[in-house]
């Protein structure tokens, strides 16, 4: 079980209050709200579009039993206006991801900012030294990006996921902020490891077949690129033989070749001289 899950289990259930909001655990009575959020085209514009009825039903059943998911209730009239939560970031073990979805009728009111800020503050207080908190949104989602920046989050990474460019934010604070310092430390270590492996990646047959400009690949060549997430950056990798090699190849943001192993969420460096193995990424 991920550290974030363990921490949530120890702190759940929890209610949070702001000047205008009550965040309470989701109940079965919130099924209508869950369904409305998951099928609204405006809410789902940057989330892959309206969800299927099967997926909606699965979430309606799961949310009341899921630690870290709150119904956002407006105190003034007791109306449930959205969902917010914090849980394990699937891109990096031990890192928490915060999220928030509100009904379009309350957009622009600052309620999302209140909810996200309350959750980040709660997590920091409940799990001191618990590692970084992040939030991910599409680069094209200007409203969401403004919300995150308004609560003091700073952009620390960009990557491709679900067919779109994504922006990863983490709390900024001052120069001594532990979340941001922790994130940057891990990122620098990953970059150091990947750059050391760059020469090996470039020397492999798969690496040599890739052009300098990956956008120049033909459709059949693009089919040989793996869109799976590896490490903290969501970079693509080249693959052969049905994606069996353990050593994946890709590009750093500056265009340099990098390599990393499958397993451990793509973050474990290969020992010197180790040949690609057979684990799936």
Tab-separated table of C-alpha atoms in Angstrom:
chain	number	residue	atom	x	y	z
A	1	UNK	CA	0.000	0.000	0.000
A	2	UNK	CA	1.258	3.475	-0.908
A	3	UNK	CA	2.381	5.765	1.929
A	4	UNK	CA	-0.360	8.212	0.976
A	5	UNK	CA	-3.041	5.527	1.412
A	6	UNK	CA	-1.632	4.609	4.817
A	7	UNK	CA	-1.617	8.236	5.929
A	8	UNK	CA	-5.187	8.767	4.740
A	9	UNK	CA	-6.463	5.657	6.494
A	10	UNK	CA	-5.038	6.968	9.740
A	11	UNK	CA	-6.639	10.407	9.379
A	12	UNK	CA	-10.000	9.469	7.875
A	13	UNK	CA	-12.841	10.379	8.173
A	14	UNK	CA	-12.295	14.113	8.347
A	15	UNK	CA	-14.401	17.232	7.867
A	16	UNK	CA	-12.885	20.528	6.750
A	17	UNK	CA	-14.412	23.999	7.021
A	18	UNK	CA	-13.625	27.274	5.321
A	19	UNK	CA	-15.470	30.591	5.469
A	20	UNK	CA	-17.997	29.372	2.918
A	21	UNK	CA	-17.576	25.627	2.618
A	22	UNK	CA	-17.967	22.357	4.443
A	23	UNK	CA	-15.965	19.463	3.028
A	24	UNK	CA	-17.410	16.191	4.310
A	25	UNK	CA	-16.851	12.559	3.255
A	26	UNK	CA	-18.960	11.453	0.298
A	27	UNK	CA	-22.120	9.505	1.151
A	28	UNK	CA	-24.399	7.296	-0.997
A	29	UNK	CA	-26.833	10.226	-1.091
A	30	UNK	CA	-24.295	12.143	-3.202
A	31	UNK	CA	-24.731	9.735	-6.138
A	32	UNK	CA	-26.700	12.338	-8.093
A	33	UNK	CA	-23.927	14.921	-7.695
A	34	UNK	CA	-21.278	12.379	-8.750
A	35	UNK	CA	-23.285	11.515	-11.841
A	36	UNK	CA	-23.862	15.156	-12.750
A	37	UNK	CA	-20.174	16.033	-12.480
A	38	UNK	CA	-19.025	12.980	-14.449
A	39	UNK	CA	-21.435	13.512	-17.347
A	40	UNK	CA	-21.343	17.305	-17.698
A	41	UNK	CA	-19.527	18.258	-20.897
A	42	UNK	CA	-18.184	21.500	-19.408
A	43	UNK	CA	-16.805	19.820	-16.287
A	44	UNK	CA	-15.281	17.031	-18.377
A	45	UNK	CA	-13.804	19.217	-21.130
A	46	UNK	CA	-10.234	18.539	-19.974
A	47	UNK	CA	-10.941	15.138	-18.398
A	48	UNK	CA	-11.591	13.063	-21.474
A	49	UNK	CA	-15.240	13.972	-21.979
A	50	UNK	CA	-18.377	12.675	-20.250
A	51	UNK	CA	-17.861	9.329	-18.531
A	52	UNK	CA	-19.770	6.183	-19.444
A	53	UNK	CA	-22.730	5.058	-17.344
A	54	UNK	CA	-20.686	2.064	-16.178
A	55	UNK	CA	-17.858	4.286	-14.965
A	56	UNK	CA	-20.288	6.642	-13.264
A	57	UNK	CA	-21.922	3.742	-11.431
A	58	UNK	CA	-18.524	2.444	-10.322
A	59	UNK	CA	-17.541	5.829	-8.892
A	60	UNK	CA	-20.909	6.269	-7.206
A	61	UNK	CA	-20.351	2.963	-5.425
A	62	UNK	CA	-16.698	3.544	-4.591
A	63	UNK	CA	-16.557	7.148	-3.393
A	64	UNK	CA	-18.440	6.676	-0.079
A	65	UNK	CA	-15.840	4.086	0.930
A	66	UNK	CA	-12.809	6.006	-0.368
A	67	UNK	CA	-10.617	7.905	2.088
A	68	UNK	CA	-9.629	11.346	0.891
A	69	UNK	CA	-12.719	12.202	-1.174
A	70	UNK	CA	-14.994	14.991	0.053
A	71	UNK	CA	-18.302	16.417	-1.054
A	72	UNK	CA	-18.003	20.203	-1.267
A	73	UNK	CA	-21.027	21.780	0.425
A	74	UNK	CA	-21.858	25.489	0.344
A	75	UNK	CA	-22.600	26.487	3.941
A	76	UNK	CA	-24.938	29.354	3.052
A	77	UNK	CA	-27.635	27.087	1.595
A	78	UNK	CA	-26.383	23.565	2.351
A	79	UNK	CA	-26.096	22.771	-1.356
A	80	UNK	CA	-23.547	20.173	-2.531
A	81	UNK	CA	-21.659	21.859	-5.369
A	82	UNK	CA	-18.739	19.563	-6.140
A	83	UNK	CA	-16.177	16.966	-5.185
A	84	UNK	CA	-12.608	17.428	-3.985
A	85	UNK	CA	-9.971	14.990	-2.872
A	86	UNK	CA	-6.423	13.964	-2.199
A	87	UNK	CA	-4.876	10.573	-2.856
A	88	UNK	CA	-1.822	8.759	-4.206
A	89	UNK	CA	-0.342	10.245	-7.371
A	90	UNK	CA	-0.188	7.289	-9.821
A	91	UNK	CA	2.864	8.834	-11.482
A	92	UNK	CA	5.132	8.767	-8.431
A	93	UNK	CA	4.917	6.588	-5.334
A	94	UNK	CA	4.709	8.464	-2.032
A	95	UNK	CA	3.424	11.668	-3.592
A	96	UNK	CA	-0.096	13.000	-2.957
A	97	UNK	CA	-2.277	14.553	-5.670
A	98	UNK	CA	-5.070	17.012	-4.904
A	99	UNK	CA	-8.057	17.557	-7.204
A	100	UNK	CA	-11.342	19.437	-7.308
A	101	UNK	CA	-14.409	19.458	-9.562
A	102	UNK	CA	-17.256	21.921	-9.112
A	103	UNK	CA	-20.578	22.392	-10.850
A	104	UNK	CA	-20.417	25.089	-13.573
A	105	UNK	CA	-23.042	27.142	-11.733
A	106	UNK	CA	-20.474	28.066	-9.046
A	107	UNK	CA	-17.460	28.592	-11.297
A	108	UNK	CA	-15.746	31.920	-10.798
A	109	UNK	CA	-16.873	32.273	-7.190
A	110	UNK	CA	-13.558	31.269	-5.608
A	111	UNK	CA	-15.008	28.132	-4.013
A	112	UNK	CA	-12.535	25.887	-5.797
A	113	UNK	CA	-9.678	27.952	-4.426
A	114	UNK	CA	-11.080	27.591	-0.899
A	115	UNK	CA	-11.489	23.834	-1.240
A	116	UNK	CA	-8.017	23.146	-2.658
A	117	UNK	CA	-6.320	25.440	-0.143
A	118	UNK	CA	-8.149	23.733	2.752
A	119	UNK	CA	-7.122	20.269	1.587
A	120	UNK	CA	-3.459	21.188	1.121
A	121	UNK	CA	-3.371	22.815	4.566
A	122	UNK	CA	-5.084	19.792	6.148
A	123	UNK	CA	-2.653	17.350	4.532
A	124	UNK	CA	0.356	19.367	5.640
A	125	UNK	CA	-0.933	19.443	9.219
A	126	UNK	CA	-2.045	15.807	9.397
A	127	UNK	CA	1.010	14.317	7.667
A	128	UNK	CA	3.994	16.495	8.636
A	129	UNK	CA	6.962	15.674	6.459
A	130	UNK	CA	4.733	13.500	4.303
A	131	UNK	CA	6.366	14.462	1.029
A	132	UNK	CA	5.120	16.725	-1.735
A	133	UNK	CA	1.560	17.517	-2.736
A	134	UNK	CA	0.944	18.044	-6.431
A	135	UNK	CA	-1.931	18.978	-8.705
A	136	UNK	CA	-2.091	18.153	-12.409
A	137	UNK	CA	-4.160	19.923	-15.038
A	138	UNK	CA	-4.079	20.278	-18.798
A	139	UNK	CA	-1.935	23.103	-20.111
A	140	UNK	CA	-4.993	24.267	-22.060
A	141	UNK	CA	-7.135	24.517	-18.912
A	142	UNK	CA	-6.478	28.172	-18.099
A	143	UNK	CA	-9.180	28.317	-15.414
A	144	UNK	CA	-7.682	25.421	-13.459
A	145	UNK	CA	-4.158	26.760	-13.812
A	146	UNK	CA	-5.226	30.157	-12.461
A	147	UNK	CA	-6.886	28.433	-9.501
A	148	UNK	CA	-3.722	26.517	-8.610
A	149	UNK	CA	-1.535	29.575	-8.960
A	150	UNK	CA	-3.950	31.596	-6.803
A	151	UNK	CA	-3.379	29.220	-3.853
A	152	UNK	CA	0.397	29.564	-4.143
A	153	UNK	CA	1.211	26.545	-6.285
A	154	UNK	CA	4.023	26.797	-8.809
A	155	UNK	CA	4.560	24.987	-12.099
A	156	UNK	CA	7.421	22.494	-11.775
A	157	UNK	CA	6.957	20.093	-14.695
A	158	UNK	CA	5.106	19.518	-17.968
A	159	UNK	CA	4.495	16.182	-19.671
A	160	UNK	CA	2.187	14.426	-22.126
A	161	UNK	CA	-0.617	12.257	-20.766
A	162	UNK	CA	-3.965	11.114	-22.180
A	163	UNK	CA	-3.098	12.701	-25.503
A	164	UNK	CA	-2.625	16.223	-24.098
A	165	UNK	CA	0.046	18.408	-22.526
A	166	UNK	CA	-0.245	18.408	-18.725
A	167	UNK	CA	1.085	20.855	-16.135
A	168	UNK	CA	2.231	19.650	-12.716
A	169	UNK	CA	2.052	22.101	-9.815
A	170	UNK	CA	3.259	21.894	-6.220
A	171	UNK	CA	2.992	24.362	-3.307
A	172	UNK	CA	5.584	27.125	-3.668
A	173	UNK	CA	5.878	29.160	-0.500
A	174	UNK	CA	9.197	30.723	0.400
A	175	UNK	CA	12.697	29.432	-0.216
A	176	UNK	CA	12.431	27.080	2.751
A	177	UNK	CA	9.204	25.407	1.667
A	178	UNK	CA	9.657	21.686	2.294
A	179	UNK	CA	7.286	20.422	-0.422
A	180	UNK	CA	8.950	22.378	-3.201
A	181	UNK	CA	12.458	21.598	-1.930
A	182	UNK	CA	11.604	17.883	-1.685
A	183	UNK	CA	10.159	17.835	-5.192
A	184	UNK	CA	13.131	19.596	-6.738
A	185	UNK	CA	15.577	17.312	-4.949
A	186	UNK	CA	13.894	14.187	-6.315
A	187	UNK	CA	13.618	15.716	-9.791
A	188	UNK	CA	17.306	16.619	-9.856
A	189	UNK	CA	18.299	13.100	-8.821
A	190	UNK	CA	16.108	11.575	-11.515
A	191	UNK	CA	17.613	13.882	-14.131
A	192	UNK	CA	21.130	12.962	-13.017
A	193	UNK	CA	20.402	9.237	-13.297
A	194	UNK	CA	18.681	9.603	-16.670
A	195	UNK	CA	21.431	11.716	-18.166
A	196	UNK	CA	24.045	9.147	-17.142
A	197	UNK	CA	22.029	6.530	-19.013
A	198	UNK	CA	21.638	8.732	-22.095
A	199	UNK	CA	24.648	7.391	-23.954
A	200	UNK	CA	23.459	3.811	-23.493
A	201	UNK	CA	20.004	4.695	-24.770
A	202	UNK	CA	21.446	6.385	-27.832
A	203	UNK	CA	23.664	3.397	-28.589
A	204	UNK	CA	20.870	0.806	-28.688
A	205	UNK	CA	19.269	-0.307	-31.943
A	206	UNK	CA	15.891	1.122	-30.939
A	207	UNK	CA	17.457	4.442	-30.042
A	208	UNK	CA	19.399	4.662	-33.295
A	209	UNK	CA	16.219	4.167	-35.323
A	210	UNK	CA	14.523	7.211	-33.784
A	211	UNK	CA	15.099	10.578	-35.520
A	212	UNK	CA	16.195	13.726	-33.746
A	213	UNK	CA	12.715	15.182	-34.241
A	214	UNK	CA	10.169	12.638	-33.018
A	215	UNK	CA	7.374	14.687	-34.634
A	216	UNK	CA	8.789	13.620	-38.010
A	217	UNK	CA	7.849	9.975	-37.449
A	218	UNK	CA	5.371	8.403	-39.876
A	219	UNK	CA	2.155	6.851	-38.470
A	220	UNK	CA	3.561	3.314	-38.598
A	221	UNK	CA	6.695	4.516	-36.814
A	222	UNK	CA	4.642	6.311	-34.173
A	223	UNK	CA	2.998	2.965	-33.441
A	224	UNK	CA	6.369	1.803	-32.100
A	225	UNK	CA	6.430	4.535	-29.459
A	226	UNK	CA	5.038	3.768	-26.030
A	227	UNK	CA	2.755	6.460	-24.514
A	228	UNK	CA	2.953	4.876	-21.038
A	229	UNK	CA	4.110	6.956	-18.105
A	230	UNK	CA	7.622	6.380	-16.810
A	231	UNK	CA	9.112	8.157	-13.829
A	232	UNK	CA	7.872	11.584	-12.820
A	233	UNK	CA	7.892	13.133	-16.257
A	234	UNK	CA	5.468	11.135	-18.392
A	235	UNK	CA	7.940	10.894	-21.249
A	236	UNK	CA	7.472	8.566	-24.168
A	237	UNK	CA	9.748	5.596	-24.703
A	238	UNK	CA	10.760	3.512	-27.689
A	239	UNK	CA	9.877	-0.142	-27.473
A	240	UNK	CA	10.374	-3.325	-29.449
A	241	UNK	CA	9.033	-6.890	-29.268
A	242	UNK	CA	5.677	-5.984	-27.755
A	243	UNK	CA	7.048	-3.622	-25.108
A	244	UNK	CA	9.057	-6.295	-23.305
A	245	UNK	CA	12.449	-4.611	-22.757
A	246	UNK	CA	12.981	-3.321	-19.240
A	247	UNK	CA	15.188	-0.469	-20.466
A	248	UNK	CA	13.109	2.323	-22.001
A	249	UNK	CA	14.330	5.156	-24.178
A	250	UNK	CA	13.115	8.717	-24.414
A	251	UNK	CA	13.905	12.416	-24.427
A	252	UNK	CA	14.598	14.885	-21.642
A	253	UNK	CA	12.944	18.332	-21.919
A	254	UNK	CA	16.122	19.759	-23.448
A	255	UNK	CA	16.165	17.049	-26.137
A	256	UNK	CA	18.888	14.889	-24.598
A	257	UNK	CA	18.460	11.120	-24.776
A	258	UNK	CA	17.570	9.437	-21.496
A	259	UNK	CA	16.909	5.870	-20.336
A	260	UNK	CA	15.264	4.246	-17.347
A	261	UNK	CA	14.128	0.838	-16.152
A	262	UNK	CA	10.610	-0.523	-16.010
A	263	UNK	CA	9.241	-1.314	-12.564
A	264	UNK	CA	9.222	0.800	-9.406
A	265	UNK	CA	7.159	3.341	-11.393
A	266	UNK	CA	10.054	3.741	-13.812
A	267	UNK	CA	12.331	5.392	-11.250
A	268	UNK	CA	14.963	2.708	-10.539
A	269	UNK	CA	18.303	3.221	-12.325
A	270	UNK	CA	19.891	0.221	-14.000
A	271	UNK	CA	23.120	-1.206	-12.546
A	272	UNK	CA	26.159	-0.658	-14.741
A	273	UNK	CA	26.388	-3.138	-17.579
A	274	UNK	CA	22.912	-4.590	-17.097
A	275	UNK	CA	21.222	-5.609	-20.322
A	276	UNK	CA	17.524	-4.938	-20.996
A	277	UNK	CA	15.362	-7.588	-19.366
A	278	UNK	CA	11.811	-8.788	-19.885
A	279	UNK	CA	9.646	-6.849	-17.436
A	280	UNK	CA	6.750	-4.866	-18.785
A	281	UNK	CA	6.770	-1.065	-18.267
